[in-house]
PDB file of N, CA and C in Angstrom:
ATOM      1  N   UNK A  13     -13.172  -4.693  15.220  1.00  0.00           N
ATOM      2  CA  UNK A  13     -12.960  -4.352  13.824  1.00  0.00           C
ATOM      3  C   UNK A  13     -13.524  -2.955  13.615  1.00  0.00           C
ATOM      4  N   UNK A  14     -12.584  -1.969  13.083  1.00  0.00           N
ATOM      5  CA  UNK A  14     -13.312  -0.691  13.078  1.00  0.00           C
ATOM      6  C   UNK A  14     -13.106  -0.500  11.418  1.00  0.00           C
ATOM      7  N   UNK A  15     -14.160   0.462  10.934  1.00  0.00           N
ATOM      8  CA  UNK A  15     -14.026   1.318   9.628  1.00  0.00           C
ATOM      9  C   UNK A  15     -14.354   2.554   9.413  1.00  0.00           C
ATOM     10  N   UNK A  16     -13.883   3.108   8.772  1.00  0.00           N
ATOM     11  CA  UNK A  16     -14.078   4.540   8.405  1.00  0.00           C
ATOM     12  C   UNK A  16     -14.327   4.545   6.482  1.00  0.00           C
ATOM     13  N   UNK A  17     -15.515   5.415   7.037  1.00  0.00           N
ATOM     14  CA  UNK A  17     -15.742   5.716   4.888  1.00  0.00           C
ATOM     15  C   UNK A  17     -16.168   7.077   4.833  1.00  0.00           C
ATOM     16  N   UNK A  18     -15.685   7.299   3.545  1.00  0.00           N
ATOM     17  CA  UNK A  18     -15.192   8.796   3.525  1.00  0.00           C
ATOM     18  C   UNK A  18     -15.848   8.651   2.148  1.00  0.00           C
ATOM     19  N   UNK A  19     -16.078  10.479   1.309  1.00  0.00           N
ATOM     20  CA  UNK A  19     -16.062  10.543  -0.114  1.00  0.00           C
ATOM     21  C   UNK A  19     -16.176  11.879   0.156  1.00  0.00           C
ATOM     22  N   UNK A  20     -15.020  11.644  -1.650  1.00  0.00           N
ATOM     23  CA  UNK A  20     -14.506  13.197  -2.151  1.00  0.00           C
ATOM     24  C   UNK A  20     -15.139  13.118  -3.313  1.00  0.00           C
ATOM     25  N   UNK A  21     -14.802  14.352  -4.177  1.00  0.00           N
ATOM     26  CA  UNK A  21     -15.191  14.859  -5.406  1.00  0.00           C
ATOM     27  C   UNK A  21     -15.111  13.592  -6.318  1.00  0.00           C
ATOM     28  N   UNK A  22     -14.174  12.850  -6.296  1.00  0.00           N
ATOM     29  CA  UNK A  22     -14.046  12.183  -7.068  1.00  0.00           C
ATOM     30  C   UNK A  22     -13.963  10.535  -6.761  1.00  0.00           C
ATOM     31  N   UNK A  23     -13.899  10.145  -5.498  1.00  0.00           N
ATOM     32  CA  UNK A  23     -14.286   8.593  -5.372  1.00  0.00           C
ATOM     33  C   UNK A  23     -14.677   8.854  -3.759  1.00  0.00           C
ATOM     34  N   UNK A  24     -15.353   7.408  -3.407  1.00  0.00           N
ATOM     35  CA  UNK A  24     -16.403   7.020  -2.557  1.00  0.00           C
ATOM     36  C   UNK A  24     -15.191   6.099  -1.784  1.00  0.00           C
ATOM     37  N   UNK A  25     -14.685   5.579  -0.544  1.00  0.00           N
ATOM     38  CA  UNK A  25     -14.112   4.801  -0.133  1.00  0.00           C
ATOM     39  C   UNK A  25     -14.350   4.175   1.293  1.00  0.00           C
ATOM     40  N   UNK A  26     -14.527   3.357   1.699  1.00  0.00           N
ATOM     41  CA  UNK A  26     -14.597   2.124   2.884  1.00  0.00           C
ATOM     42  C   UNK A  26     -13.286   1.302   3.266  1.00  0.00           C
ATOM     43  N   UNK A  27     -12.465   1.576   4.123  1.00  0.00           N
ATOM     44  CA  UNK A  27     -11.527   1.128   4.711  1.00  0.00           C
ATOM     45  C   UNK A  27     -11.735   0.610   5.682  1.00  0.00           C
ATOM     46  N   UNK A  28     -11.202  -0.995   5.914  1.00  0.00           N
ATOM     47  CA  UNK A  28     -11.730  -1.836   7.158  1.00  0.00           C
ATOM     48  C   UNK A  28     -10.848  -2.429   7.923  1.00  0.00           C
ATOM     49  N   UNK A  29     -10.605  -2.152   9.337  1.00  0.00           N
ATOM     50  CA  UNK A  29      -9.230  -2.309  10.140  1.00  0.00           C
ATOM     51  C   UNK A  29      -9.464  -2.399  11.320  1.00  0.00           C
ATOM     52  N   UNK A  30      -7.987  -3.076  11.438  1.00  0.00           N
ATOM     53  CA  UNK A  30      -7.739  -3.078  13.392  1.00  0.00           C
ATOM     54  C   UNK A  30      -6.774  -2.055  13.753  1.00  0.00           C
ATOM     55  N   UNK A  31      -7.190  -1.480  14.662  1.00  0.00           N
ATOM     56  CA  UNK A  31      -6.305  -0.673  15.317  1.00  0.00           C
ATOM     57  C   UNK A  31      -5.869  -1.101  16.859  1.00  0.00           C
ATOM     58  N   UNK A  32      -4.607  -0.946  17.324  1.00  0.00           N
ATOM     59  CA  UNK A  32      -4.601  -1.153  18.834  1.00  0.00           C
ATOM     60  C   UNK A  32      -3.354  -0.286  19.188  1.00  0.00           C
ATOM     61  N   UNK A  33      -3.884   0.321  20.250  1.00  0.00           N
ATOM     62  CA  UNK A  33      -2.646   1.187  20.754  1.00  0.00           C
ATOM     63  C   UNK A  33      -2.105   0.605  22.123  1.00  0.00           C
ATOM     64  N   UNK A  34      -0.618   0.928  22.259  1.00  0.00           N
ATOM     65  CA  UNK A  34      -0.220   0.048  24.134  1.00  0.00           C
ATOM     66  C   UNK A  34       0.855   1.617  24.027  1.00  0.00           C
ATOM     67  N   UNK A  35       1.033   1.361  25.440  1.00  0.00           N
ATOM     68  CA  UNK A  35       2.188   2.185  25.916  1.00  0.00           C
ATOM     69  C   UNK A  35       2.919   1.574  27.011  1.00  0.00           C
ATOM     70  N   UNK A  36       4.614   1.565  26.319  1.00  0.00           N
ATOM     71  CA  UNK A  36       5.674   0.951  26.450  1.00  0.00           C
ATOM     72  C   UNK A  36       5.997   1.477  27.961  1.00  0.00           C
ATOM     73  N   UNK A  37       7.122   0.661  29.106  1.00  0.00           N
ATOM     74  CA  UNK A  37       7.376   1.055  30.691  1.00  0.00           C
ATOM     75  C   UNK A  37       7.788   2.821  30.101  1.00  0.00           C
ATOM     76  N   UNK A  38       8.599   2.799  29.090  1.00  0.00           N
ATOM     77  CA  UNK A  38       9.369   4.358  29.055  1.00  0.00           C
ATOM     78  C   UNK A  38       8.012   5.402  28.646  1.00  0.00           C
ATOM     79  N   UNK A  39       6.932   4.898  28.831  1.00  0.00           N
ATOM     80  CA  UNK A  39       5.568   5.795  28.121  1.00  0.00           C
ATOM     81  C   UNK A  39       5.119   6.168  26.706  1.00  0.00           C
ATOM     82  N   UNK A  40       6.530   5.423  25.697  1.00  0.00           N
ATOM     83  CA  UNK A  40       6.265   5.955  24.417  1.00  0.00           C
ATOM     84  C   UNK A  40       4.835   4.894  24.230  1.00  0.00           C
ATOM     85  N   UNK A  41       3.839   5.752  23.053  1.00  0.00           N
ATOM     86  CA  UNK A  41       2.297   5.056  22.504  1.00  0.00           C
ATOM     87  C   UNK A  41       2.406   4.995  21.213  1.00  0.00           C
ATOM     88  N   UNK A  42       2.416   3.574  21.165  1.00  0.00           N
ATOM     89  CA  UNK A  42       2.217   2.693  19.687  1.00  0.00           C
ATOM     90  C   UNK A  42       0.996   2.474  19.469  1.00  0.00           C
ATOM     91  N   UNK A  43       0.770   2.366  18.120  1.00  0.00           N
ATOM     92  CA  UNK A  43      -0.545   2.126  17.317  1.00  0.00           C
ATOM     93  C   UNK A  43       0.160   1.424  16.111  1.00  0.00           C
ATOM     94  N   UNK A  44      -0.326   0.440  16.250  1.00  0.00           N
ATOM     95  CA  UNK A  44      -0.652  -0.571  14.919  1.00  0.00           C
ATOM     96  C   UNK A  44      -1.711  -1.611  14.607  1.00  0.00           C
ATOM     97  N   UNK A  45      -1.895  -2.031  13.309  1.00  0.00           N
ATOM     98  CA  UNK A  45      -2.824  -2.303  13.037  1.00  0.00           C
ATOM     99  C   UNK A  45      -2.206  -2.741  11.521  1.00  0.00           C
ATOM    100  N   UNK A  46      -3.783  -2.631  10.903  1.00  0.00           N
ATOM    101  CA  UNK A  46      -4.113  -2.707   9.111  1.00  0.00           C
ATOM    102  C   UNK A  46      -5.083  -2.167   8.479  1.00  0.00           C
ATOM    103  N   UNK A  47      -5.488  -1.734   7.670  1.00  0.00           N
ATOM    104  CA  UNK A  47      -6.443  -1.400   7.189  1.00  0.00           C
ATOM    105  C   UNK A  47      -6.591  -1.846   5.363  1.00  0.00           C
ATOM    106  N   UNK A  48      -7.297  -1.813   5.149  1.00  0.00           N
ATOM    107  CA  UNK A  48      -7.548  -2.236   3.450  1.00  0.00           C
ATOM    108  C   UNK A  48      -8.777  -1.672   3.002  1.00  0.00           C
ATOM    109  N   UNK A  49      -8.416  -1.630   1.266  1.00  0.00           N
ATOM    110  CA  UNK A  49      -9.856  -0.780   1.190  1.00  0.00           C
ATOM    111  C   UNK A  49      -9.688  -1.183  -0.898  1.00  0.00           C
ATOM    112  N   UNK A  50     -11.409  -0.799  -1.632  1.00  0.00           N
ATOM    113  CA  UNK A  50     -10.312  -1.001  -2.815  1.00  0.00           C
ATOM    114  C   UNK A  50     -10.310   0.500  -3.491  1.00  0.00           C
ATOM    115  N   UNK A  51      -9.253   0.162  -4.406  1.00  0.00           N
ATOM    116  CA  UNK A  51      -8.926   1.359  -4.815  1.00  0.00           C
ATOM    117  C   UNK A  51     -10.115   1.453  -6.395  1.00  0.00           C
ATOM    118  N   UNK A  52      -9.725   2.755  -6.983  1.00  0.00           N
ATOM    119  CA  UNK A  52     -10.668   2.920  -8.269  1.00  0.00           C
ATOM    120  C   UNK A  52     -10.231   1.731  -9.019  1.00  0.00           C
ATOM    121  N   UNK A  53      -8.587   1.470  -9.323  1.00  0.00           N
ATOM    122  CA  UNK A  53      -8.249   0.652 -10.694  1.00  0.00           C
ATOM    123  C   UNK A  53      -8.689  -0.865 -10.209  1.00  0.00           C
ATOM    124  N   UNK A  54      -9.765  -1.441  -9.365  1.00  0.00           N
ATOM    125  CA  UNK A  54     -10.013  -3.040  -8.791  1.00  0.00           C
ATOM    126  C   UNK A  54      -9.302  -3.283  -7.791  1.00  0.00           C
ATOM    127  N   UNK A  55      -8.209  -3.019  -7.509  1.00  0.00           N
ATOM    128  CA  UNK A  55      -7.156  -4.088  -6.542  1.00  0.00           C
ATOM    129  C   UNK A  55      -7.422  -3.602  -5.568  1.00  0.00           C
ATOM    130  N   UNK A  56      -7.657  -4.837  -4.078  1.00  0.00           N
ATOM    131  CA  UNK A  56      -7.484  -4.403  -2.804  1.00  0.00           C
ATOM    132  C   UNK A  56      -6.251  -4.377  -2.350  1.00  0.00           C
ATOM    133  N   UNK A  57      -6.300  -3.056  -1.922  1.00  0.00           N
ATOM    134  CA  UNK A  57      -4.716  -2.970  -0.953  1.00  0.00           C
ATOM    135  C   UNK A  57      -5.136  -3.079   0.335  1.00  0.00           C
ATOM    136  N   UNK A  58      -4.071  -3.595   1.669  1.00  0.00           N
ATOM    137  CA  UNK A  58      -4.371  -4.130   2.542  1.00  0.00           C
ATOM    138  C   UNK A  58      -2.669  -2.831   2.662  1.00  0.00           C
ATOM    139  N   UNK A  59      -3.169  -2.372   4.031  1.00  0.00           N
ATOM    140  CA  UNK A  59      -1.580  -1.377   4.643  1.00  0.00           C
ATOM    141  C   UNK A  59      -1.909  -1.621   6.166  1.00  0.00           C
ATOM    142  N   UNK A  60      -0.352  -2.756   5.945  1.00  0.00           N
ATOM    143  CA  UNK A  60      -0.225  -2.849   7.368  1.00  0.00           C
ATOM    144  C   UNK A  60       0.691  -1.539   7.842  1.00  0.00           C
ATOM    145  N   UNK A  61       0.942  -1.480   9.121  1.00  0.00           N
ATOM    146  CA  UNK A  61       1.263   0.160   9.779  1.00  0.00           C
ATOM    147  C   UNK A  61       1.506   0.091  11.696  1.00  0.00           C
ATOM    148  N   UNK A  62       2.645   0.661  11.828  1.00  0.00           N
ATOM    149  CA  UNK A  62       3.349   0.783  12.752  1.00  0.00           C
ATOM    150  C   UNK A  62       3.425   2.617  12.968  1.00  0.00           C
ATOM    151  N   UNK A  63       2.780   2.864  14.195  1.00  0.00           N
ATOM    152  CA  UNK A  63       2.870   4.348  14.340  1.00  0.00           C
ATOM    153  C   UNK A  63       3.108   4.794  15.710  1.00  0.00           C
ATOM    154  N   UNK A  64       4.630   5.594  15.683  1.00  0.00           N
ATOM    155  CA  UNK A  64       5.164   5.703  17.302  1.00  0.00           C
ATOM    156  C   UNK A  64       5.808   6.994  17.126  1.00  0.00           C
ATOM    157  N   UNK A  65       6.702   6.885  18.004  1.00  0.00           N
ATOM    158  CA  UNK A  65       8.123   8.113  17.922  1.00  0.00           C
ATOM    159  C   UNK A  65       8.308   8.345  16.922  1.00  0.00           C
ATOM    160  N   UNK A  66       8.731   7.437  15.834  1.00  0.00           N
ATOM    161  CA  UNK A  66       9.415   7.189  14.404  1.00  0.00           C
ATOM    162  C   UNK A  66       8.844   7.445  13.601  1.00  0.00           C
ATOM    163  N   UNK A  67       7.496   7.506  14.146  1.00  0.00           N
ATOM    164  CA  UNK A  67       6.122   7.830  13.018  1.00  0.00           C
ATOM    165  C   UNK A  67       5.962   7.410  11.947  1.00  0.00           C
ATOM    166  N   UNK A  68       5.137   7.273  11.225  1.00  0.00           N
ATOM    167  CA  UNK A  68       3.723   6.561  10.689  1.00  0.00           C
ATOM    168  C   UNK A  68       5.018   5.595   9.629  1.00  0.00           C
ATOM    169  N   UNK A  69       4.673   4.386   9.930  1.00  0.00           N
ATOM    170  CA  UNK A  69       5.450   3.526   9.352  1.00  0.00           C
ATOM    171  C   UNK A  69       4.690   2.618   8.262  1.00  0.00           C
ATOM    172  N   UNK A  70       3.639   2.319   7.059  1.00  0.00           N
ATOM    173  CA  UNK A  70       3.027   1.703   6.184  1.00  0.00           C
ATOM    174  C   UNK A  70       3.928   1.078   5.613  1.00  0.00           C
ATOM    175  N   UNK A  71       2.952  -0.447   5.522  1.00  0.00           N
ATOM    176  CA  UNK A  71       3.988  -1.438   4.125  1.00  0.00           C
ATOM    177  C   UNK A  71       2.558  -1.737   3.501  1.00  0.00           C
ATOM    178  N   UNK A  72       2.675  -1.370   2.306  1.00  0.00           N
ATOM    179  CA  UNK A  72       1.119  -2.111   1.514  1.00  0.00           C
ATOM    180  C   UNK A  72       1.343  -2.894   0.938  1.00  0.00           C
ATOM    181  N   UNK A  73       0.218  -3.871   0.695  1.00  0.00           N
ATOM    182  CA  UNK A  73       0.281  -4.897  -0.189  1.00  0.00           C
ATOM    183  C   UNK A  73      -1.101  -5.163  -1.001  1.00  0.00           C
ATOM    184  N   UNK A  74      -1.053  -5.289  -2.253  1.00  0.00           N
ATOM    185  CA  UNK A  74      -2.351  -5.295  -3.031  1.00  0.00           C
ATOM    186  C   UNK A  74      -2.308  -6.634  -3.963  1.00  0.00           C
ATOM    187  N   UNK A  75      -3.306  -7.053  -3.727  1.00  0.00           N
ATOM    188  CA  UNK A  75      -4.050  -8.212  -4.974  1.00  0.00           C
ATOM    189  C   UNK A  75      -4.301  -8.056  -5.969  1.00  0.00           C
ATOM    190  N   UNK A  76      -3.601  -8.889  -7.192  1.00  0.00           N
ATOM    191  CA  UNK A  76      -3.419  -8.458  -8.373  1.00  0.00           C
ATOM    192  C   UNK A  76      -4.736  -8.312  -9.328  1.00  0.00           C
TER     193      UNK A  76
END
């Protein structure tokens, strides 16, 4: 389980995720994972994420 927390001028943030990278017989390197974090307005968003050739692919989903 990895995280990264960061802060700017204007908010403080903690994002908490899996990451895993493989590389395919043709050598292309995938990374996917999730990460979630909350935002200022309450809701946790959770962004799952697919990142290859096609590049950076996110679907989020947040709790109401």
């Amino acid at each position: 389980f990895n995280f990264l927390r960061y802060q700017t001028d204007d908010i403080e943030r903690r994002e908490d995720g899996i990451f895993v990278t493989t590389k395919d017989e043709d050598g292309v390197i995938t990374v996917h994972g999730f990460y979630s974090f909350t935002a200022p307005d309450g809701k946790l968003y959770q962004v799952n994420f697919v990142a290859d050739e096609n590049g950076y692919q996110p679907h989020v989903k947040f709790d109401r």
